[in-house]
PDB file of C-alpha atoms in Angstrom:
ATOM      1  CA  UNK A 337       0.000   0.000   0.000  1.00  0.00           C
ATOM      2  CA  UNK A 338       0.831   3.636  -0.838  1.00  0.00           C
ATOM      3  CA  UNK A 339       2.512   5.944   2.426  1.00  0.00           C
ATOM      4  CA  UNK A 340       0.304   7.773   4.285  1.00  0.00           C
ATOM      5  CA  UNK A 341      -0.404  11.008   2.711  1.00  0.00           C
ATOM      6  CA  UNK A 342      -0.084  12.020   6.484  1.00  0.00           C
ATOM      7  CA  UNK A 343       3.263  10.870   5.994  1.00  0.00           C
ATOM      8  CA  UNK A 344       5.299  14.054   4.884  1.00  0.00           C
ATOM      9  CA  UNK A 345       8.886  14.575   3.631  1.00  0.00           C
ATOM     10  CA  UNK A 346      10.976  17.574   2.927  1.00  0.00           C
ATOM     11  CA  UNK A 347      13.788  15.949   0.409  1.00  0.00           C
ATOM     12  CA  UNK A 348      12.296  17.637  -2.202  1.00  0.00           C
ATOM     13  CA  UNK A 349      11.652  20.267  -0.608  1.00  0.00           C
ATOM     14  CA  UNK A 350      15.342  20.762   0.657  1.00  0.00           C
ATOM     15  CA  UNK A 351      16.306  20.098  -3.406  1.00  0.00           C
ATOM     16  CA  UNK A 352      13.954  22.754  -4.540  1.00  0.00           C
ATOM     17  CA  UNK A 353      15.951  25.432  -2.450  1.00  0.00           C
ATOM     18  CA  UNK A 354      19.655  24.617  -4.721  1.00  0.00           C
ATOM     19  CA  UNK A 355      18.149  27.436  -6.652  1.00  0.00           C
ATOM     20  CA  UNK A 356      19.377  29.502  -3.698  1.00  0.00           C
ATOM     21  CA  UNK A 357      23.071  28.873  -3.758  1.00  0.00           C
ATOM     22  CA  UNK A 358      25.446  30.433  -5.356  1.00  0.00           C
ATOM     23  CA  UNK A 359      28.090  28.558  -6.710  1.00  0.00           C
ATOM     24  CA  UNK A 360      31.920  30.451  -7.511  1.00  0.00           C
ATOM     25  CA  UNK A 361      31.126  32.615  -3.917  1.00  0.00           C
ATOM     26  CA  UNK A 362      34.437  33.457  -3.452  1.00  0.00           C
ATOM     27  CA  UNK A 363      34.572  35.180  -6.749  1.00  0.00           C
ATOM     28  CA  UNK A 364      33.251  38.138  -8.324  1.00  0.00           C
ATOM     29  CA  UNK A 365      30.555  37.009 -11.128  1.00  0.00           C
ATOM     30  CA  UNK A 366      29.464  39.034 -14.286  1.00  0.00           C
ATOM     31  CA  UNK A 367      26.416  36.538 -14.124  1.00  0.00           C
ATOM     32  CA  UNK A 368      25.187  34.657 -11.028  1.00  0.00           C
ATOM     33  CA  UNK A 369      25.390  30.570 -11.133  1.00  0.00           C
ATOM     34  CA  UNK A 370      23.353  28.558  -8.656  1.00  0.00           C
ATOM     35  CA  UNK A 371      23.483  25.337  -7.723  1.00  0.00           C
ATOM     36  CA  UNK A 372      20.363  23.865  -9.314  1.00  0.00           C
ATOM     37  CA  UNK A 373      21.453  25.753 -12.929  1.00  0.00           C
ATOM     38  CA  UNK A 374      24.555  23.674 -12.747  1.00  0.00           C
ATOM     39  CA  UNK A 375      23.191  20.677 -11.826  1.00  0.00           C
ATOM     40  CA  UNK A 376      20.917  20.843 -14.641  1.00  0.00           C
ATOM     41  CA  UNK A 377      24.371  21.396 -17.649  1.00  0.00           C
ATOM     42  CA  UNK A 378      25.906  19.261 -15.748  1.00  0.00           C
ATOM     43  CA  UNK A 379      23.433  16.672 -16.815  1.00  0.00           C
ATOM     44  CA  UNK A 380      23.017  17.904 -20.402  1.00  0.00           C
ATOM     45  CA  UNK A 381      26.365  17.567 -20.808  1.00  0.00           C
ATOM     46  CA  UNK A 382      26.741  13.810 -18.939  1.00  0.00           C
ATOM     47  CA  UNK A 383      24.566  13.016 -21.339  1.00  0.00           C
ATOM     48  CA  UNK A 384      25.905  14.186 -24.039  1.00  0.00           C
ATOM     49  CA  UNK A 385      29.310  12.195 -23.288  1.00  0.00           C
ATOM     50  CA  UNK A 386      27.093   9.571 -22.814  1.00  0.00           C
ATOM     51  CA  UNK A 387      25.578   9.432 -25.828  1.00  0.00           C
ATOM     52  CA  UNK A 388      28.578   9.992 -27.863  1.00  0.00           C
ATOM     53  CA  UNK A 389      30.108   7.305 -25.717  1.00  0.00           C
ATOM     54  CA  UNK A 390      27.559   4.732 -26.886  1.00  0.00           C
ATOM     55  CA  UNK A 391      26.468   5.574 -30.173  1.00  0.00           C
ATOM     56  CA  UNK A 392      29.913   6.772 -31.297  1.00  0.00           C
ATOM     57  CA  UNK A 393      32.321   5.169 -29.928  1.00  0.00           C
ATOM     58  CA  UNK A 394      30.021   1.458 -29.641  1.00  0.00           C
ATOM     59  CA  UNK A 395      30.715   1.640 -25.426  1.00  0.00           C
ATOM     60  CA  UNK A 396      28.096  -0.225 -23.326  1.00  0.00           C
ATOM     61  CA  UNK A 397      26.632   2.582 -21.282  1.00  0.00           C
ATOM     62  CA  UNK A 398      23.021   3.934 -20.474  1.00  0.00           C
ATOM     63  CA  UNK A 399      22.799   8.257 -20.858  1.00  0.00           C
ATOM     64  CA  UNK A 400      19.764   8.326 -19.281  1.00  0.00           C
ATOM     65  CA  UNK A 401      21.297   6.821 -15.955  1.00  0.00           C
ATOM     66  CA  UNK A 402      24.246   8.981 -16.169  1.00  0.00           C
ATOM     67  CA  UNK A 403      21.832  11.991 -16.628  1.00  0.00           C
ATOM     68  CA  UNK A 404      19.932  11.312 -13.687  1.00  0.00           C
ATOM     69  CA  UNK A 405      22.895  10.673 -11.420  1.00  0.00           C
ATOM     70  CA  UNK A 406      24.283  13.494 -12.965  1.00  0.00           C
ATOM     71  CA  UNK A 407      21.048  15.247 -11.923  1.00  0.00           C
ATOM     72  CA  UNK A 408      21.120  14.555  -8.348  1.00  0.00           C
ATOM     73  CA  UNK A 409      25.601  14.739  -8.308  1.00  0.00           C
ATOM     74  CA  UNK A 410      25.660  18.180  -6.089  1.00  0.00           C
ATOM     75  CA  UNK A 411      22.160  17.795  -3.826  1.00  0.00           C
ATOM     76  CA  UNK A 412      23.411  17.346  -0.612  1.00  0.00           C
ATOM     77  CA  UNK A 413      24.775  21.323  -1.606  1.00  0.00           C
ATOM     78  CA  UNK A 414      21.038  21.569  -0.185  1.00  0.00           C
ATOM     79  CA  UNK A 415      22.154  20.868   3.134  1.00  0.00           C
ATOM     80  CA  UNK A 416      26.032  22.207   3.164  1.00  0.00           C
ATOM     81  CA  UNK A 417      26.050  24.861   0.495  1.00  0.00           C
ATOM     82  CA  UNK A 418      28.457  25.202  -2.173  1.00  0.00           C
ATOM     83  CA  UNK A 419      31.951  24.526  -0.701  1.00  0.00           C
ATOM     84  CA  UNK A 420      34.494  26.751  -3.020  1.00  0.00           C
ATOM     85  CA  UNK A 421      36.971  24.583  -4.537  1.00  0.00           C
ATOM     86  CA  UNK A 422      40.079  26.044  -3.009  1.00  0.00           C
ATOM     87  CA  UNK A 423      38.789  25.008   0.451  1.00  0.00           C
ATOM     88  CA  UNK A 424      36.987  21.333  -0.709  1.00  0.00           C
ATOM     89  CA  UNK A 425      40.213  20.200  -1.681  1.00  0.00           C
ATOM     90  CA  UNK A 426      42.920  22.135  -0.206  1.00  0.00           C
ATOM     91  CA  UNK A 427      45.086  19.128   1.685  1.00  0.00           C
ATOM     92  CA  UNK A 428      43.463  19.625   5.288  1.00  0.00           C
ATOM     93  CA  UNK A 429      39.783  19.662   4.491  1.00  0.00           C
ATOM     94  CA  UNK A 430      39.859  17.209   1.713  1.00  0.00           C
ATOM     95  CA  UNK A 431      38.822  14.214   4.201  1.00  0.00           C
ATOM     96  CA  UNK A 432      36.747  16.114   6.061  1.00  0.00           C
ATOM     97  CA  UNK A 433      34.331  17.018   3.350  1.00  0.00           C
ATOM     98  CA  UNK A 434      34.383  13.879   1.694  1.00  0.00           C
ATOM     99  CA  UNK A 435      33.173  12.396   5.006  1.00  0.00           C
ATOM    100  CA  UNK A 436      30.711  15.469   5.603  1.00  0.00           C
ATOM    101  CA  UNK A 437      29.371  14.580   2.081  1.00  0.00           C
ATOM    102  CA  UNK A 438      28.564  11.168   2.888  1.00  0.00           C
ATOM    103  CA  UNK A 439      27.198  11.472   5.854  1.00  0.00           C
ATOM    104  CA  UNK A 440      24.618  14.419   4.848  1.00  0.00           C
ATOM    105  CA  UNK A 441      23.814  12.190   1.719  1.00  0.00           C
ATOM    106  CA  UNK A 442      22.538   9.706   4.102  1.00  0.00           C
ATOM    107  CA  UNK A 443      20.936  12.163   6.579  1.00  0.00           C
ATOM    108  CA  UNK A 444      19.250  13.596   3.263  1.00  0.00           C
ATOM    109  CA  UNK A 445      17.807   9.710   1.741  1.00  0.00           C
ATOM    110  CA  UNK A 446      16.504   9.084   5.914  1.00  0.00           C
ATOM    111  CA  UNK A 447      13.907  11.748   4.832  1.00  0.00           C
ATOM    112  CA  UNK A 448      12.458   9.521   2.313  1.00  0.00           C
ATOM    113  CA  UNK A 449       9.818   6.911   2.640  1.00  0.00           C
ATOM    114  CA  UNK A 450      11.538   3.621   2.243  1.00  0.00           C
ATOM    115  CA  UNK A 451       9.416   2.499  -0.554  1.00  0.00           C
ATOM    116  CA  UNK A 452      11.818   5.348  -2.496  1.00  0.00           C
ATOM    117  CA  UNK A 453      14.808   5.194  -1.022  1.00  0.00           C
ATOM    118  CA  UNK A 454      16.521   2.622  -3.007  1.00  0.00           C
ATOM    119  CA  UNK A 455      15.903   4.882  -6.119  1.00  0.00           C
ATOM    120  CA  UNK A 456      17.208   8.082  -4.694  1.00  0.00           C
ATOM    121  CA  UNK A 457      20.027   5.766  -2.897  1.00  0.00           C
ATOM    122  CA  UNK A 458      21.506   5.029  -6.876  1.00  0.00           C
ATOM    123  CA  UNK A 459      21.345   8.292  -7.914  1.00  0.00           C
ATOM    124  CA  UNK A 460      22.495  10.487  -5.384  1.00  0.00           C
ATOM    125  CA  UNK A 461      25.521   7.898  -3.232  1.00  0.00           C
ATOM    126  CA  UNK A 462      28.876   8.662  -5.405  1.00  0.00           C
ATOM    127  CA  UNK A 463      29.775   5.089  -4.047  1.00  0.00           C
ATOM    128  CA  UNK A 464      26.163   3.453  -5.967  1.00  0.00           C
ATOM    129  CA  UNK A 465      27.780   4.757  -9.296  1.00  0.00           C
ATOM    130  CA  UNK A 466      29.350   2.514 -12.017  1.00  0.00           C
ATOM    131  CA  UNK A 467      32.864   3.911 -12.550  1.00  0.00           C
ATOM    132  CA  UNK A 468      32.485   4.275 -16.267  1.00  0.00           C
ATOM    133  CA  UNK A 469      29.170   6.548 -15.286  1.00  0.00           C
ATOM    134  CA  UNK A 470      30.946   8.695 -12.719  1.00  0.00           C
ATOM    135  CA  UNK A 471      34.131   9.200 -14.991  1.00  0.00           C
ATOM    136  CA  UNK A 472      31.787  10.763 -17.453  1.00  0.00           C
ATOM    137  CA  UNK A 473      30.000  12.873 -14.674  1.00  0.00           C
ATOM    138  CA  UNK A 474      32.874  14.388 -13.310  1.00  0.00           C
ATOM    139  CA  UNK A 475      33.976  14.914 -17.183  1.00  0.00           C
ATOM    140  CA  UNK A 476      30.693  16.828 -17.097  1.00  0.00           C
ATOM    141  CA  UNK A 477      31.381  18.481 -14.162  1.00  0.00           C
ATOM    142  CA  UNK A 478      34.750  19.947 -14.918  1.00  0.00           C
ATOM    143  CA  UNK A 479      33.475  20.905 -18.669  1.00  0.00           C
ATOM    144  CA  UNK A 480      30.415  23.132 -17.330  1.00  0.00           C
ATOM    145  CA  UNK A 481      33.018  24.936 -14.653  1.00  0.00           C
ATOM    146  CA  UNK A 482      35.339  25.754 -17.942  1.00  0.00           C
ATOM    147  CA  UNK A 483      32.145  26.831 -19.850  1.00  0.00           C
ATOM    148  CA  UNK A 484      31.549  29.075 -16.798  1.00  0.00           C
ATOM    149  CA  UNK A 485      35.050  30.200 -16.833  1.00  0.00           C
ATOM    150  CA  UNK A 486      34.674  31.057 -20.642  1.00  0.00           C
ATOM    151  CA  UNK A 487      31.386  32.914 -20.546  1.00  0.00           C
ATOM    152  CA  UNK A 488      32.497  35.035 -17.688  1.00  0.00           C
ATOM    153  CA  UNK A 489      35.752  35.844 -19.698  1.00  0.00           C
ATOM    154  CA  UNK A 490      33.431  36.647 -22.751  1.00  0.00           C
ATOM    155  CA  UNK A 491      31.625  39.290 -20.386  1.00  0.00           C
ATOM    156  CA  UNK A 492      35.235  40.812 -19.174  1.00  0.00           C
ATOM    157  CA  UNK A 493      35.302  39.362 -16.465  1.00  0.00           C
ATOM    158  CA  UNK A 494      39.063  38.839 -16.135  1.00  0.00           C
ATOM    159  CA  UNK A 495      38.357  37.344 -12.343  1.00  0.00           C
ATOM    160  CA  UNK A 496      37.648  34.075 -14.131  1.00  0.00           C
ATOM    161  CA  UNK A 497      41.083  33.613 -16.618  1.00  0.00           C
ATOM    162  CA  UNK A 498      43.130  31.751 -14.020  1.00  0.00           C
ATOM    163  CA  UNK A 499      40.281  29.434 -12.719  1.00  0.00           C
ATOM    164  CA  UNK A 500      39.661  28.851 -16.772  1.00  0.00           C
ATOM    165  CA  UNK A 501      43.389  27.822 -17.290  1.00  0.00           C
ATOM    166  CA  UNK A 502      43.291  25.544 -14.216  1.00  0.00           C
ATOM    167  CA  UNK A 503      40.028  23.979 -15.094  1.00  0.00           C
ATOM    168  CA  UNK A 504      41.356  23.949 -18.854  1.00  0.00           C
ATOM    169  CA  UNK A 505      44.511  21.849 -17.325  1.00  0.00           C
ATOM    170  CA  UNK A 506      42.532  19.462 -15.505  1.00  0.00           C
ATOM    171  CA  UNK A 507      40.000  18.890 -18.729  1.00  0.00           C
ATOM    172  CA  UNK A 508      43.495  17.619 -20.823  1.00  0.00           C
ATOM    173  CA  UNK A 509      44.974  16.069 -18.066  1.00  0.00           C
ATOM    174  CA  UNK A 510      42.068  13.889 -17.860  1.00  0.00           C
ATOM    175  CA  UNK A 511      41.112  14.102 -21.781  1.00  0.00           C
ATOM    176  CA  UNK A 512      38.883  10.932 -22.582  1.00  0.00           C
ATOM    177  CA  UNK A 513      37.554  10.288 -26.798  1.00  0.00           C
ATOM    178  CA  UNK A 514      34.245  11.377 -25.305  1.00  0.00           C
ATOM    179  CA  UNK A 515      35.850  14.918 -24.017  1.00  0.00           C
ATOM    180  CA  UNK A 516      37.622  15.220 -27.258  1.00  0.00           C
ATOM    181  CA  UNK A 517      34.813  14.276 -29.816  1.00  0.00           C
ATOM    182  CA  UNK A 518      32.505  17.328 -27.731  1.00  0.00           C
ATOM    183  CA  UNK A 519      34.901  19.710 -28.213  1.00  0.00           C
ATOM    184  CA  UNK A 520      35.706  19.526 -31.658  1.00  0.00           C
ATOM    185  CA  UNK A 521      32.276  19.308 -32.529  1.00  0.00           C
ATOM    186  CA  UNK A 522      29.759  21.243 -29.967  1.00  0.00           C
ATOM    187  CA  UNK A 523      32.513  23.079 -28.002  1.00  0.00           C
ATOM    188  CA  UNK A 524      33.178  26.523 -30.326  1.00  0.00           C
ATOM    189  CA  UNK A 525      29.234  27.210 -30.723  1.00  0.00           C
ATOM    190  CA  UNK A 526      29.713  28.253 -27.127  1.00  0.00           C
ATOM    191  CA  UNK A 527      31.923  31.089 -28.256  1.00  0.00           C
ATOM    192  CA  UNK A 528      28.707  32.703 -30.885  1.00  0.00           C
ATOM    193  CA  UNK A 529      26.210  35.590 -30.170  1.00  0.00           C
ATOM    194  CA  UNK A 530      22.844  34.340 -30.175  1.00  0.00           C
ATOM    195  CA  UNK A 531      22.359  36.178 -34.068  1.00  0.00           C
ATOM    196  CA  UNK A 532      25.230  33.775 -35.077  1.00  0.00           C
ATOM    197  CA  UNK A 533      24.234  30.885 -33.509  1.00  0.00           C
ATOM    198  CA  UNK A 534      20.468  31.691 -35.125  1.00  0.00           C
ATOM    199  CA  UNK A 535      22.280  31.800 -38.348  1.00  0.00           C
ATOM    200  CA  UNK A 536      23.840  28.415 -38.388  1.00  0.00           C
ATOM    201  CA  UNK A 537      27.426  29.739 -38.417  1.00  0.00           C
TER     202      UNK A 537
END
């Protein structure tokens, strides 16, 4: 039988409020980027390597699981916030949020009925994912910060050139075919006014 509808839970409720933090809050931003707008490129663009992944280069994976994981990959930021990068992995707090991460994930999927928890458990626990899905999520991930990076440069905002050449580094350090094949194909549209990109140039 169905919960109680006297039974009520706020884990959506705590997701719908990632439109209220900011993400790069150490910096000074030409345009504002919350949580739940990155969430949601993050997942176009898992998908995205996904797809390519399977229907270009013939690899055995699912874009509509990565999407959804890729979805949920930053909701406990409903409970913590948006921890800037230079302090969630500078060498003393790097274990600490990693642990604080796991342990608000589960605080977060103890809201849930039961009945639902196994769903939410697979899409929102890092340690749930396949390691060919999460490779291509954090691929995602690090392509939508240099995307950020590159807009705010487009708006001259020069705040954003040395996070864009660090992000930059850590996209060809960790270059995959999937990386690549975006790039050469989707990645210089980003760079066109909307009259160009109307145009088909």
């Amino acid at each position: 039988m169905p919960q109680s509808a006297s039974s009520h839970s706020p884990f959506y409720a705590h997701l719908s409020r990632l439109r209220f933090i900011k993400r790069w809050g150490l910096m000074r931003n030409a345009v504002e980027e919350d949580v739940a707008q990155h969430s949601w490129e993050v997942a176009i663009l898992a998908h995205a390597l996904a797809v390519i992944a399977r229907d270009v280069l013939g690899k055995p994976v699912d874009p509509n699981s990565v999407a959804t994981r890729a979805l949920f990959h930053d909701a406990t930021e409903a409970i913590t916030g948006d921890l800037p990068t230079p302090v969630k992995y500078s060498p003393a707090m790097r274990h600490a949020t990693a642990n604080l991460e796991g342990e608000v994930c589960e605080e977060m999927l103890r809201l849930l009925p039961e009945s639902v928890r196994p769903a939410l458990r697979s899409a929102m626990d890092h340690h749930e994912w396949p390691d060919d899905e999460a490779r291509l999520i954090k691929s995602a991930d690090r392509l939508a910060a240099w995307l950020k990076c590159r807009a705010e440069l487009r708006y001259g905002n020069t705040e954003f050139a040395q996070a864009a050449t660090q992000v930059r580094s850590k996209i060809d350090e960790h270059m995959t075919p999937e990386v690549a094949y975006f790039l050469e194909t989707f990645g210089s549209a980003y760079e066109l006014t909307l009259d160009s990109l109307m145009q088909g140039e």
